[in-house]
Coordinates of C-alpha atoms (C1' of nucleotides) in Angstrom, one line a residue:
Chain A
X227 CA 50.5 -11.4 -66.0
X228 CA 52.7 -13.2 -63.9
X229 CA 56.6 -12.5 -64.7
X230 CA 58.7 -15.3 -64.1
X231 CA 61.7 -13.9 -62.0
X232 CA 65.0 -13.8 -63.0
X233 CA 67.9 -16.5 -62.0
X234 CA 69.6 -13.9 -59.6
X235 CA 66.4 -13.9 -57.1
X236 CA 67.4 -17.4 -56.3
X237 CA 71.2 -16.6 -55.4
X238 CA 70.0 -14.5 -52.3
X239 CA 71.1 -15.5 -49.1
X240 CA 69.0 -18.6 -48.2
X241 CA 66.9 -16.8 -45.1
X242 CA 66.3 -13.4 -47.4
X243 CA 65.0 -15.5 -49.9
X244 CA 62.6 -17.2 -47.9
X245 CA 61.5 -14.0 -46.5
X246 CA 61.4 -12.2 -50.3
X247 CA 59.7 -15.4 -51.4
X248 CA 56.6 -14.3 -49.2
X249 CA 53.9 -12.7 -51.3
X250 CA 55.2 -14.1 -54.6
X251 CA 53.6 -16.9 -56.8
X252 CA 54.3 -20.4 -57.4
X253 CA 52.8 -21.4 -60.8
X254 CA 52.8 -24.6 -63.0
X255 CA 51.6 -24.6 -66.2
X256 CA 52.6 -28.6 -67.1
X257 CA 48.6 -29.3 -67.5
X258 CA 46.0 -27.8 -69.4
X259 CA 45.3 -24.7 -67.3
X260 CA 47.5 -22.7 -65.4
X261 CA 47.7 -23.2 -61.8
X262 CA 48.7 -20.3 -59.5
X263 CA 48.7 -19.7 -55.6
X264 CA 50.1 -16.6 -53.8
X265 CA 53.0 -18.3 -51.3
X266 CA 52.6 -17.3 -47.6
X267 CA 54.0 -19.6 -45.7
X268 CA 58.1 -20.7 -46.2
X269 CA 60.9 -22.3 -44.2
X270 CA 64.7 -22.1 -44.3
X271 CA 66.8 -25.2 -44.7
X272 CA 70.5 -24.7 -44.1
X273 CA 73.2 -27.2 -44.6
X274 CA 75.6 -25.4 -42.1
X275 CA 74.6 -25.5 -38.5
X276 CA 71.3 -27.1 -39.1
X277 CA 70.5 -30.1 -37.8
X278 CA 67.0 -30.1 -39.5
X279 CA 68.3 -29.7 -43.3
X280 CA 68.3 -33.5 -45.0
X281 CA 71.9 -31.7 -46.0
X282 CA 73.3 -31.4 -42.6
X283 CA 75.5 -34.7 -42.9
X284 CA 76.3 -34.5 -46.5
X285 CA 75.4 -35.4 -50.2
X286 CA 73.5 -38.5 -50.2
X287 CA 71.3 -40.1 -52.8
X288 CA 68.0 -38.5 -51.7
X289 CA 69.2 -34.6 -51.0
X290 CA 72.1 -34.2 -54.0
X291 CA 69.7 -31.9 -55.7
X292 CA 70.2 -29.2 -52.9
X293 CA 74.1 -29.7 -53.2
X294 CA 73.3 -28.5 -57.3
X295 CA 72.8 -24.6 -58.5
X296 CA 69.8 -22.8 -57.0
X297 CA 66.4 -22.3 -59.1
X298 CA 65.8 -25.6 -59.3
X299 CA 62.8 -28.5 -57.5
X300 CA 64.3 -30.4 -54.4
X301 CA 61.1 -32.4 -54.1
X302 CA 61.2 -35.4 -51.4
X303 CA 58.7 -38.1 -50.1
X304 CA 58.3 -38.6 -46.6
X305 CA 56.2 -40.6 -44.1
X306 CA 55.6 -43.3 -46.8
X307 CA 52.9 -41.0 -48.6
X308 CA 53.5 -37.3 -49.1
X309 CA 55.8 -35.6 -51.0
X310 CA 57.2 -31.8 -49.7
X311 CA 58.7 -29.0 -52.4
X312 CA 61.4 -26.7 -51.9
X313 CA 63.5 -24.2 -53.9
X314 CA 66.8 -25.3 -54.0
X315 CA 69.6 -22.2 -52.8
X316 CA 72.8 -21.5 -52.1
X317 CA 75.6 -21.9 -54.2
X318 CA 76.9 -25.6 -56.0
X319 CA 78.2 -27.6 -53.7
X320 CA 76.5 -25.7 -50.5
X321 CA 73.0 -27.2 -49.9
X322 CA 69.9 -24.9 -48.9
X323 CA 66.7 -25.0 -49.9
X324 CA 63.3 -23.0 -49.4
X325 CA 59.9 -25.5 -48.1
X326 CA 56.9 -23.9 -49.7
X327 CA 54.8 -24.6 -46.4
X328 CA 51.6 -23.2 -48.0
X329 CA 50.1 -21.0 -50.9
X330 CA 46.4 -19.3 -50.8
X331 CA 45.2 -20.7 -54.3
X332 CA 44.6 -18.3 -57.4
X333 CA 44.2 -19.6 -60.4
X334 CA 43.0 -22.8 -61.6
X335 CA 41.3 -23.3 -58.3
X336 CA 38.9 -26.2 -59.3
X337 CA 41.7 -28.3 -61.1
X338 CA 43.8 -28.0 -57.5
X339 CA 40.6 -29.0 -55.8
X340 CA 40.2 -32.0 -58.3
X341 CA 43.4 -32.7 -57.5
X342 CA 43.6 -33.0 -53.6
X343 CA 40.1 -35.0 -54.0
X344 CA 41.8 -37.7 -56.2
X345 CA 44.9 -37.9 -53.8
X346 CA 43.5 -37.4 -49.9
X347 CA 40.3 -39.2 -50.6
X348 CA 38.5 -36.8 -48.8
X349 CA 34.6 -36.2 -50.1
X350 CA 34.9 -32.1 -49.7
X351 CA 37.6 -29.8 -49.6
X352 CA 37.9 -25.6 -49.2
X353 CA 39.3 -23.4 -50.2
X354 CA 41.4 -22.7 -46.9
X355 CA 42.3 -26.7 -47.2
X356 CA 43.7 -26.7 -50.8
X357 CA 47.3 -26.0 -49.8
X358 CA 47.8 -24.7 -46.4
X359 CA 50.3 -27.3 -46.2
X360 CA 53.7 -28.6 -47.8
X361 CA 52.0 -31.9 -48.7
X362 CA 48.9 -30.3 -49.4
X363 CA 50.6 -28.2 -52.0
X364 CA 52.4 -30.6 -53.5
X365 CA 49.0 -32.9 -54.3
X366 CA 46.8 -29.6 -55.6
X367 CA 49.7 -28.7 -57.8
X368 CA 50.1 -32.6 -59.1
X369 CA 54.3 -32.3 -57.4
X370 CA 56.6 -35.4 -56.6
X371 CA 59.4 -36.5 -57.1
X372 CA 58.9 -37.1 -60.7
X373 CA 60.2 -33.5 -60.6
X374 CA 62.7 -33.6 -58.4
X375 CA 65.7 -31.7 -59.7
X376 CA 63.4 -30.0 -61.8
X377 CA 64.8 -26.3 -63.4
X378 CA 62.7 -23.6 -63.0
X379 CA 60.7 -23.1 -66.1
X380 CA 57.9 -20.1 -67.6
X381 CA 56.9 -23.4 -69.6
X382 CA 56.6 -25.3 -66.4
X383 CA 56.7 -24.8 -62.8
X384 CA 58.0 -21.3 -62.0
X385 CA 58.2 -18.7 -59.3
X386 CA 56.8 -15.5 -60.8
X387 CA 55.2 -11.7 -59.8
X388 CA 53.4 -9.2 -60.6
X389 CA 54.9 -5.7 -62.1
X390 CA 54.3 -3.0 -60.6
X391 CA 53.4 -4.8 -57.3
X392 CA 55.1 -4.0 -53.9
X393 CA 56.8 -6.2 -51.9
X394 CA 55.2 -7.2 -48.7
X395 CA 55.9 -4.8 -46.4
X396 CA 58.4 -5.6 -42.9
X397 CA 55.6 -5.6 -40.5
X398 CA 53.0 -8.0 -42.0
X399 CA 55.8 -10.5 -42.0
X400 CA 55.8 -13.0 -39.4
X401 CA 58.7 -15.2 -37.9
X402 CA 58.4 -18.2 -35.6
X403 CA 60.4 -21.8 -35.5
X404 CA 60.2 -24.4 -38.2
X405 CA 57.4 -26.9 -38.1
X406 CA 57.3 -31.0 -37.7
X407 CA 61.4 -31.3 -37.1
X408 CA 63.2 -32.4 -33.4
X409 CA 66.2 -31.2 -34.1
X410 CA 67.0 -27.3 -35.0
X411 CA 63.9 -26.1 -33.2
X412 CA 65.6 -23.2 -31.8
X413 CA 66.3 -21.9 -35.1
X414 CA 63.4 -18.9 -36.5
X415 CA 63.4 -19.8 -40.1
X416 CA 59.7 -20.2 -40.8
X417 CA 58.1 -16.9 -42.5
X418 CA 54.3 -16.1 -43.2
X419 CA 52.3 -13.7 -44.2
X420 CA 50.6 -12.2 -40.3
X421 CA 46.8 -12.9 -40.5
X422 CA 46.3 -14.2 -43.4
X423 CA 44.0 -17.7 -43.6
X424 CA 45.9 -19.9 -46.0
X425 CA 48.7 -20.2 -43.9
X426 CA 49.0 -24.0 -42.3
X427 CA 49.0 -23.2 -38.8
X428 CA 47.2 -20.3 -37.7
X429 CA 49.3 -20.1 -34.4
X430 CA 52.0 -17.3 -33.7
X431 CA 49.7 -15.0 -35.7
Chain B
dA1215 C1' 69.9 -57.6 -43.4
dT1216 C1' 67.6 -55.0 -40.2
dC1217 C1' 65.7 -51.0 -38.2
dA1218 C1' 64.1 -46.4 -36.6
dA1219 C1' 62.9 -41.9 -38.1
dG1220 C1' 60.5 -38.9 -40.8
dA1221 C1' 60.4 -30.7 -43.1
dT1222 C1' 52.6 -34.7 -42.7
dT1223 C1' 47.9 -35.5 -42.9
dA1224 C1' 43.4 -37.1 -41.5
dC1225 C1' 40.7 -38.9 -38.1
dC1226 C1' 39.7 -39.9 -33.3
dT1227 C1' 38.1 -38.6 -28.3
Chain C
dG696 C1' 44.5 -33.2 -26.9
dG697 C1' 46.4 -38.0 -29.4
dT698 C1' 47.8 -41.3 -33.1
dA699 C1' 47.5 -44.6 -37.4
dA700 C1' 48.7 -44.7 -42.0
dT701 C1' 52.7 -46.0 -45.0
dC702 C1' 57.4 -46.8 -47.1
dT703 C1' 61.9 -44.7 -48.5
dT704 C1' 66.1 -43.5 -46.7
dG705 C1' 70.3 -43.6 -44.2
dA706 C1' 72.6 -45.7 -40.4
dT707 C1' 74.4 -49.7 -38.2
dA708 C1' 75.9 -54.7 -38.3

DNA sequence: ATCAAGATTACCT
DNA sequence: GGTAATCTTGATA
């Protein structure tokens, strides 16, 4: 049902791929039932020129993952609780990466709602608050940085589409600056799909 | 050794 | 509209 695509997607230009990534599906299949949500929300994370990438100063420690080949998890925990996923890009030895900002859930919906219960502590949650957030995501789809530097995977945690469906087309595409960063705010690298409600800020729609 | 910042979220008025 | 929560990381000494 849902084709895991092939290695090349991933060596697209980092700001094409964020764009192409729109309309795709992020899938994991490490539990007992699959888990799928249609992505609509991205952002573009440049080493070069961009003072918001974790990359913009160098390899260190934390972001070496996005210096490694593309297709792979750079997954990091910030604000002393929430952990944020990206697709790494670019070249070895370039850092990029891809934030998945938000997905609108598919499959599996009831295990991702178990699964932002268990972690926000919250007594209710909807469908339009699974994962309309990078954070968000990351708890429905049981992400941290236990998979950090994780290869893409049909067996695990893959980006995959559907045959015989059409890309989203030009003019249902959104573009507006990145969200939650003070530096590179000039920059227009966060993509979503125009109107629709899983996205994490309804803003600039 | 110390410290400020952080690709967020939930809760408050 | 505003801000507390919470702790790893990277920078500076």
């Amino acid at each position: 049902m849902y084709r895991p695509l092939k290695k090349s997607f991933f060596h697209q230009e980092t700001l094409l791929l964020a764009r192409n990534l729109l309309g795709k599906y992020l899938i994991s299949k490490k539990g007992s039932l699959p888990l799928v949500g249609k992505i609509v929300e991205t952002e573009a994370y440049l080493q070069n020129g961009d003072p918001a990438c974790h990359a913009y100063k160098g390899k260190t420690r934390r972001n070496e993952v996005m210096f490694g080949p593309p297709g792979h998890l750079y997954i990091y925990f910030t604000y002393g609780m929430h952990f944020c996923m990206n697709l790494v890009t670019e070249p070895e030895n370039t850092a990029g990466a891809v934030l998945i900002r938000a997905v609108e859930p598919l499959e599996g919906v009831s295990e991702l709602i178990h699964n932002r219960l268990l972690r926000s502590g919250l007594k209710k949650i909807d469908n339009f608050n699974i994962a309309n957030g990078p954070a968000k995501l990351c708890q429905a789809f049981n992400l941290s940085t236990m998979e950090n530097g994780l290869k893409l995977s049909p067996n695990g945690v893959y980006i995959g589409y559907k045959l015989n469906e059409k890309d989203i087309d030009e003019k249902e595409i959104g573009i507006s600056p990145r969200i939650g960063i003070s530096a590179g705010i000039d920059l227009p690298w966060r993509f979503y799909i125009k109107n629709n409600p899983f996205v994490s800020k309804t803003t600039n729609q």
